[in-house]
């Protein structure tokens, strides 16, 4: 396996301890390969911090050579502190559920049966569906393996896909999977799991709870403000960061680091290291983030996609129907993506004005998440864990912003399958 970064490393073979499966060329699992390599290189780096970001394409900041998209916190914590930025990391299926199931189980989608079997989409995305989620037959997941091998494990936000297993469960064996029936509760042994929408207020009702868990948005799809429809794909919110689910998840992660410190977990003199998984939603749709992040950009100055047309000789039956449906499902995009009007089609991208509008919103959401990541990384320093913690920043796939006349994900194009992968370990040069 050859991974492209500022310091390329070659691996002939690696065995995932929680699968006992030898692998040599499965780039979608390289986050854990890199972690294992880092630990082998530096025995003192024994804690693990996984930051998973939904729909974050590797085109931002100085790290990935697109400085138009402002990510100063990620740049300073990874690029400027001897981290590695993997320029050629790819997932196996460019959609959330299958990609997450693959990285968490160390198995290919055709082994997990997630996203490749057809049928009901909710069932497709359940990480334990191959065994029917029967407890004695489920795969061992990465955090469960670490929990069983001496780690204090804690998680918050979108790591496993929320609600993915709801329809797989029967009353007699469904009670042990949490986070709206999508998680692996064997995985977490240090505190309760951090659930969006329940971190700073009591349970707010099914609409609000579903929107915060599934979309990381407040307000979000099906809220009364949107007349119980999908709503808007972007909105300048007047709420502060801490009123948004991702802001609350950042604060929850910081509190967990404080608890580790107070409890003597993860310190240089303690024998029990920690694994902390933090799952952010944005820049997943809808791009509803505080106004100040939109104000970082001028719509008229936002770049257009460099390749807005489908490839030459590309067949329309292979065109990106599913992903375009995602962006079209939001009410502010109905007219621009209306094929019957002739404004949009296989050989006709959306207007430049619409492309800039949607790209602006995605850039704003990316900058919002950059700040949340910065808060967590600053806390890692504050509580004294920077020098003994391996950090991986991973996204579940890429994201189209009008390139190849595609929007969102669910393609096999480079922009859909190429994901963000960065890592940092003390002592790395």
Coordinates of C-alpha atoms in Angstrom, one line a residue:
X1 CA 0.0 0.0 0.0
X2 CA 1.4 3.4 -1.0
X3 CA -0.2 6.4 0.8
X4 CA 0.6 9.8 -0.6
X5 CA 1.5 12.4 2.0
X6 CA 4.2 14.9 2.7
X7 CA 6.2 11.9 4.1
X8 CA 5.1 8.8 2.1
X9 CA 5.2 5.5 4.0
X10 CA 5.0 2.0 2.4
X11 CA 3.3 -0.9 4.1
X12 CA 3.6 -4.4 2.7
X13 CA 1.0 -6.0 4.9
X14 CA -0.9 -5.2 8.1
X15 CA -3.2 -7.3 10.2
X16 CA -6.2 -5.6 11.9
X17 CA -6.2 -7.1 15.4
X18 CA -10.0 -6.8 15.8
X19 CA -10.6 -8.7 12.5
X20 CA -7.6 -11.0 12.2
X21 CA -7.7 -10.1 8.5
X22 CA -4.6 -9.4 6.5
X23 CA -4.9 -6.4 4.2
X24 CA -2.4 -4.8 1.8
X25 CA -4.2 -2.4 -0.4
X26 CA -7.5 -1.2 1.2
X27 CA -7.0 2.6 1.4
X28 CA -10.4 3.2 3.1
X29 CA -9.0 1.6 6.2
X30 CA -5.8 3.6 6.2
X31 CA -6.8 5.7 9.2
X32 CA -6.2 2.7 11.5
X33 CA -3.1 1.6 9.6
X34 CA -1.7 5.0 10.2
X35 CA -2.6 4.9 13.9
X36 CA -0.9 1.5 14.2
X37 CA 2.2 2.7 12.4
X38 CA 2.3 5.8 14.7
X39 CA 2.1 3.7 17.8
X40 CA 4.8 1.4 16.6
X41 CA 7.0 4.4 15.9
X42 CA 6.4 6.1 19.2
X43 CA 5.5 3.9 22.2
X44 CA 4.8 6.9 24.3
X45 CA 1.8 7.9 22.1
X46 CA -0.7 5.7 23.7
X47 CA -4.0 7.6 23.7
X48 CA -6.2 7.9 20.6
X49 CA -8.4 10.8 19.5
X50 CA -10.5 10.1 16.4
X51 CA -12.3 13.2 14.9
X52 CA -14.8 12.1 12.3
X53 CA -16.3 14.7 10.0
X54 CA -19.3 14.1 7.8
X55 CA -19.0 15.0 4.1
X56 CA -15.7 16.8 4.4
X57 CA -14.0 16.8 1.1
X58 CA -10.2 17.1 1.0
X59 CA -10.1 20.5 -0.7
X60 CA -9.6 23.1 2.0
X61 CA -7.0 25.4 3.6
X62 CA -3.2 25.1 3.2
X63 CA -3.5 21.4 4.1
X64 CA -5.1 20.4 0.9
X65 CA -4.1 23.3 -1.4
X66 CA -7.4 25.2 -1.5
X67 CA -6.8 28.3 0.7
X68 CA -10.0 29.8 -0.5
X69 CA -11.8 27.5 2.0
X70 CA -10.6 28.9 5.4
X71 CA -9.5 26.2 7.9
X72 CA -6.8 27.9 10.0
X73 CA -7.3 25.6 13.0
X74 CA -6.9 22.3 11.2
X75 CA -3.9 23.8 9.4
X76 CA -2.1 24.9 12.6
X77 CA -2.9 21.7 14.5
X78 CA -1.9 19.2 11.9
X79 CA 0.1 20.8 9.0
X80 CA 2.0 23.1 11.3
X81 CA 2.7 20.6 14.0
X82 CA 4.4 17.9 11.9
X83 CA 1.2 16.0 11.1
X84 CA 0.6 14.1 7.9
X85 CA -1.9 15.1 5.3
X86 CA -2.8 12.1 3.2
X87 CA -3.4 13.4 -0.3
X88 CA -4.6 10.0 -1.8
X89 CA -7.0 8.5 0.7
X90 CA -10.2 6.9 -0.7
X91 CA -13.3 5.2 0.7
X92 CA -14.9 2.1 -0.7
X93 CA -18.4 3.5 -1.1
X94 CA -19.0 7.3 -1.2
X95 CA -21.9 7.4 1.3
X96 CA -22.0 7.7 5.1
X97 CA -23.3 4.4 6.4
X98 CA -21.3 1.9 4.4
X99 CA -18.1 3.9 4.8
X100 CA -18.5 4.2 8.6
X101 CA -19.4 0.5 9.0
X102 CA -16.3 -0.4 7.0
X103 CA -13.8 1.7 9.0
X104 CA -15.3 0.7 12.3
X105 CA -15.4 -3.1 11.6
X106 CA -12.3 -3.3 9.5
X107 CA -14.2 -5.1 6.8
X108 CA -15.2 -4.4 3.2
X109 CA -18.8 -3.5 2.5
X110 CA -19.4 -6.7 0.7
X111 CA -18.4 -8.4 4.0
X112 CA -20.5 -6.2 6.2
X113 CA -23.4 -6.2 3.7
X114 CA -23.8 -2.5 4.4
X115 CA -24.8 -0.5 1.3
X116 CA -24.4 -3.3 -1.2
X117 CA -27.4 -5.6 -0.7
X118 CA -30.2 -3.4 -2.1
X119 CA -33.6 -3.1 -0.4
X120 CA -34.5 -0.7 2.3
X121 CA -31.9 2.0 2.8
X122 CA -32.2 2.1 6.6
X123 CA -31.5 -1.6 6.8
X124 CA -28.7 -1.3 4.3
X125 CA -26.7 1.0 6.7
X126 CA -26.8 -1.1 9.9
X127 CA -23.2 -2.1 10.7
X128 CA -24.4 -5.4 12.3
X129 CA -27.0 -6.3 9.8
X130 CA -25.0 -9.3 8.4
X131 CA -25.6 -11.1 11.7
X132 CA -29.1 -9.7 12.2
X133 CA -27.6 -7.8 15.1
X134 CA -27.6 -10.8 17.3
X135 CA -25.2 -10.0 20.1
X136 CA -23.2 -13.2 20.1
X137 CA -22.7 -13.0 16.3
X138 CA -21.8 -9.3 15.8
X139 CA -18.5 -8.1 14.5
X140 CA -16.0 -6.7 16.9
X141 CA -15.7 -3.0 16.2
X142 CA -12.6 -0.8 16.7
X143 CA -13.8 0.9 19.9
X144 CA -15.1 -2.4 21.3
X145 CA -11.7 -4.0 20.7
X146 CA -10.0 -1.1 22.5
X147 CA -12.5 -1.3 25.4
X148 CA -11.7 -4.9 25.8
X149 CA -8.0 -4.3 25.8
X150 CA -7.6 -1.8 28.6
X151 CA -8.7 1.5 27.1
X152 CA -11.1 3.9 28.6
X153 CA -13.4 4.5 25.7
X154 CA -15.8 7.4 25.2
X155 CA -17.7 8.8 22.3
X156 CA -19.9 11.7 21.3
X157 CA -21.8 12.6 18.1
X158 CA -21.9 10.8 14.7
X159 CA -19.4 7.9 14.7
X160 CA -21.7 5.0 13.9
X161 CA -24.6 6.1 11.8
X162 CA -27.5 7.1 14.0
X163 CA -30.8 5.1 13.6
X164 CA -29.3 2.8 11.0
X165 CA -30.3 -0.4 12.9
X166 CA -33.7 0.5 14.1
X167 CA -35.6 -1.8 11.8
X168 CA -33.1 -4.6 12.3
X169 CA -33.9 -5.0 15.9
X170 CA -36.6 -7.1 17.6
X171 CA -37.6 -6.4 21.2
X172 CA -35.8 -9.4 22.6
X173 CA -32.3 -8.3 21.5
X174 CA -32.6 -4.7 20.5
X175 CA -32.1 -3.0 23.9
X176 CA -28.3 -3.0 24.0
X177 CA -27.8 -0.8 20.9
X178 CA -28.1 2.9 21.7
X179 CA -27.9 6.3 19.9
X180 CA -31.3 5.8 18.4
X181 CA -30.5 2.2 17.6
X182 CA -27.4 2.6 15.5
X183 CA -24.5 2.3 17.9
X184 CA -22.4 -0.5 19.5
X185 CA -22.8 0.0 23.2
X186 CA -20.1 -2.6 23.9
X187 CA -17.7 0.1 22.7
X188 CA -18.1 2.7 25.4
X189 CA -17.0 2.1 29.0
X190 CA -16.2 5.6 30.3
X191 CA -19.4 7.6 30.8
X192 CA -22.6 7.7 28.7
X193 CA -22.5 8.3 25.0
X194 CA -22.9 12.0 23.9
X195 CA -26.1 12.2 22.0
X196 CA -27.0 15.2 19.9
X197 CA -30.0 17.2 21.1
X198 CA -29.6 15.9 24.6
X199 CA -26.4 17.5 25.7
X200 CA -27.7 20.8 27.0
X201 CA -31.4 20.3 27.2
X202 CA -34.0 17.6 27.9
X203 CA -35.3 15.5 25.1
X204 CA -37.0 18.0 22.7
X205 CA -39.4 15.7 20.9
X206 CA -39.1 13.4 17.9
X207 CA -38.8 16.1 15.2
X208 CA -36.1 18.1 16.9
X209 CA -34.2 15.0 18.1
X210 CA -34.2 13.3 14.7
X211 CA -33.0 16.5 13.0
X212 CA -30.1 17.0 15.4
X213 CA -29.0 13.3 15.4
X214 CA -29.4 12.8 11.7
X215 CA -28.5 16.2 10.3
X216 CA -26.7 18.0 13.1
X217 CA -29.0 21.0 12.5
X218 CA -31.0 23.3 14.7
X219 CA -33.4 24.2 13.1
X220 CA -33.4 21.4 10.6
X221 CA -35.6 19.3 8.3
X222 CA -39.2 18.9 9.4
X223 CA -39.0 21.8 11.9
X224 CA -42.1 24.0 12.1
X225 CA -40.1 26.9 10.8
X226 CA -39.9 25.0 7.6
X227 CA -43.6 24.0 7.6
X228 CA -42.5 20.4 8.4
X229 CA -40.8 20.0 5.0
X230 CA -37.1 19.3 4.3
X231 CA -36.6 23.0 4.5
X232 CA -33.6 25.0 3.2
X233 CA -30.2 23.6 2.2
X234 CA -28.5 26.6 3.8
X235 CA -29.4 29.4 6.2
X236 CA -27.5 32.1 8.1
X237 CA -28.3 31.3 11.7
X238 CA -28.3 34.0 14.4
X239 CA -27.7 31.3 17.0
X240 CA -24.2 31.0 18.5
X241 CA -22.0 28.0 18.0
X242 CA -23.0 26.5 21.3
X243 CA -26.7 26.4 20.2
X244 CA -25.8 24.2 17.2
X245 CA -25.3 20.4 17.7
X246 CA -21.8 20.5 16.5
X247 CA -20.9 23.3 18.9
X248 CA -22.4 21.3 21.7
X249 CA -20.5 18.1 20.6
X250 CA -17.2 20.1 20.7
X251 CA -18.0 21.2 24.3
X252 CA -18.9 17.7 25.2
X253 CA -15.6 16.4 23.9
X254 CA -13.7 19.0 25.8
X255 CA -15.6 18.0 29.0
X256 CA -14.6 14.4 28.4
X257 CA -10.9 15.3 28.1
X258 CA -11.3 17.2 31.4
X259 CA -12.8 14.1 32.9
X260 CA -10.0 12.0 31.7
X261 CA -7.5 14.4 33.2
X262 CA -9.4 14.6 36.6
X263 CA -9.7 10.8 36.7
X264 CA -6.1 10.1 36.0
X265 CA -6.9 8.5 32.6
X266 CA -4.4 8.8 29.7
X267 CA -1.6 10.4 31.7
X268 CA 2.0 9.5 31.3
X269 CA 2.0 7.7 34.7
X270 CA -1.3 5.9 34.2
X271 CA -1.5 2.5 32.7
X272 CA -5.0 3.0 31.2
X273 CA -5.0 5.1 28.0
X274 CA -8.1 6.6 26.4
X275 CA -9.8 6.4 23.1
X276 CA -12.1 9.3 22.4
X277 CA -14.3 9.4 19.3
X278 CA -15.8 12.8 18.3
X279 CA -18.2 12.8 15.4
X280 CA -19.1 16.2 13.8
X281 CA -22.0 16.6 11.3
X282 CA -21.2 19.6 9.2
X283 CA -20.5 20.2 6.4
X284 CA -23.4 17.7 5.9
X285 CA -26.5 19.3 4.5
X286 CA -28.3 21.4 5.5
X287 CA -25.6 24.1 5.8
X288 CA -27.3 25.9 8.7
X289 CA -24.5 27.5 10.6
X290 CA -23.9 30.8 12.4
X291 CA -24.0 33.9 10.2
X292 CA -20.4 34.9 11.0
X293 CA -19.1 31.9 9.0
X294 CA -21.0 33.0 5.9
X295 CA -19.5 36.4 6.4
X296 CA -16.0 35.1 5.9
X297 CA -16.8 34.8 2.2
X298 CA -18.3 37.0 -0.6
X299 CA -20.6 35.0 -2.8
X300 CA -19.5 36.9 -5.9
X301 CA -15.9 36.0 -5.3
X302 CA -16.5 32.3 -4.6
X303 CA -14.8 30.1 -7.2
X304 CA -16.8 28.0 -9.7
X305 CA -16.1 24.3 -10.2
X306 CA -13.2 23.8 -12.6
X307 CA -14.9 21.0 -14.4
X308 CA -18.6 21.6 -14.4
X309 CA -19.6 19.3 -17.2
X310 CA -19.9 15.5 -17.3
X311 CA -16.9 13.7 -18.8
X312 CA -16.8 13.2 -22.6
X313 CA -18.6 10.1 -23.7
X314 CA -20.1 9.6 -20.2
X315 CA -23.5 7.9 -20.4
X316 CA -26.6 9.6 -18.9
X317 CA -27.8 6.3 -17.3
X318 CA -24.6 6.4 -15.2
X319 CA -25.2 10.0 -14.2
X320 CA -25.3 11.1 -10.6
X321 CA -29.1 10.8 -10.0
X322 CA -29.0 9.9 -6.2
X323 CA -26.7 12.7 -5.1
X324 CA -28.5 15.3 -7.1
X325 CA -31.8 14.2 -5.6
X326 CA -30.3 15.0 -2.2
X327 CA -29.5 18.7 -3.0
X328 CA -32.8 18.9 -4.9
X329 CA -34.8 17.8 -1.9
X330 CA -34.3 21.2 -0.2
X331 CA -36.9 23.7 -1.2
X332 CA -34.6 26.6 -2.1
X333 CA -33.1 24.5 -4.9
X334 CA -36.4 23.4 -6.6
X335 CA -36.2 25.9 -9.5
X336 CA -32.5 25.7 -10.2
X337 CA -32.5 21.9 -10.5
X338 CA -35.8 21.6 -12.4
X339 CA -35.0 19.5 -15.4
X340 CA -38.4 20.0 -17.0
X341 CA -37.8 23.7 -17.2
X342 CA -34.6 23.3 -19.2
X343 CA -32.5 25.1 -16.5
X344 CA -30.7 22.0 -15.5
X345 CA -29.9 18.7 -17.1
X346 CA -27.3 16.1 -18.1
X347 CA -25.4 18.5 -20.3
X348 CA -26.6 21.7 -18.6
X349 CA -25.1 22.5 -15.1
X350 CA -26.9 24.9 -12.8
X351 CA -26.3 28.6 -13.3
X352 CA -23.1 30.1 -12.1
X353 CA -25.0 32.2 -9.5
X354 CA -26.6 29.0 -8.0
X355 CA -23.3 27.2 -8.0
X356 CA -21.6 30.0 -6.2
X357 CA -24.5 30.2 -3.7
X358 CA -24.3 26.5 -2.8
X359 CA -20.5 26.5 -2.7
X360 CA -20.5 29.5 -0.4
X361 CA -22.7 27.7 2.0
X362 CA -20.5 24.6 2.0
X363 CA -17.4 26.7 2.6
X364 CA -19.1 28.4 5.5
X365 CA -20.1 25.1 7.1
X366 CA -16.5 23.8 6.6
X367 CA -15.1 26.9 8.4
X368 CA -17.6 26.4 11.2
X369 CA -16.4 22.8 11.8
X370 CA -12.8 24.0 11.6
X371 CA -13.4 26.2 14.6
X372 CA -15.1 23.2 16.5
X373 CA -12.1 21.0 15.7
X374 CA -9.8 23.8 16.9
X375 CA -11.5 23.9 20.3
X376 CA -11.1 20.2 20.8
X377 CA -7.4 20.2 19.8
X378 CA -6.7 23.2 22.0
X379 CA -8.2 21.3 24.9
X380 CA -6.0 18.4 24.1
X381 CA -3.1 20.8 24.7
X382 CA -4.7 22.4 27.8
X383 CA -5.1 19.1 29.6
X384 CA -1.6 17.8 28.8
X385 CA -2.4 15.1 26.3
X386 CA -0.8 16.5 23.2
X387 CA 2.5 14.6 23.7
X388 CA 1.0 11.2 24.3
X389 CA -2.0 11.1 22.0
X390 CA -2.3 9.9 18.4
X391 CA -4.9 12.1 16.5
X392 CA -6.7 11.0 13.4
X393 CA -9.0 13.4 11.4
X394 CA -11.1 11.4 9.0
X395 CA -14.1 12.0 6.8
X396 CA -16.4 9.3 5.5
X397 CA -16.1 10.3 1.9
X398 CA -15.8 13.3 -0.4
X399 CA -18.3 15.8 -1.7
X400 CA -19.3 17.2 -5.1
X401 CA -19.8 20.9 -5.5
X402 CA -20.8 21.1 -9.2
X403 CA -17.8 19.3 -10.6
X404 CA -18.7 16.7 -13.3
X405 CA -22.2 18.3 -13.1
X406 CA -22.6 16.4 -9.8
X407 CA -23.6 17.5 -6.3
X408 CA -23.2 15.8 -2.9
X409 CA -21.9 12.2 -2.9
X410 CA -22.7 8.7 -4.1
X411 CA -20.5 8.6 -7.1
X412 CA -17.3 6.7 -8.1
X413 CA -15.7 9.9 -9.3
X414 CA -12.5 11.1 -7.6
X415 CA -14.3 13.9 -5.8
X416 CA -16.8 11.5 -4.3
X417 CA -14.5 8.7 -3.2
X418 CA -11.5 10.7 -2.1
X419 CA -11.7 11.6 1.6
X420 CA -10.0 13.7 4.2
X421 CA -7.4 11.9 6.3
X422 CA -4.9 13.6 8.5
X423 CA -3.0 12.3 11.5
X424 CA -0.6 13.6 14.1
X425 CA 1.6 11.9 16.7
X426 CA 4.1 13.4 19.1
X427 CA 7.7 12.9 17.8
X428 CA 6.7 12.5 14.2
X429 CA 9.0 14.4 11.8

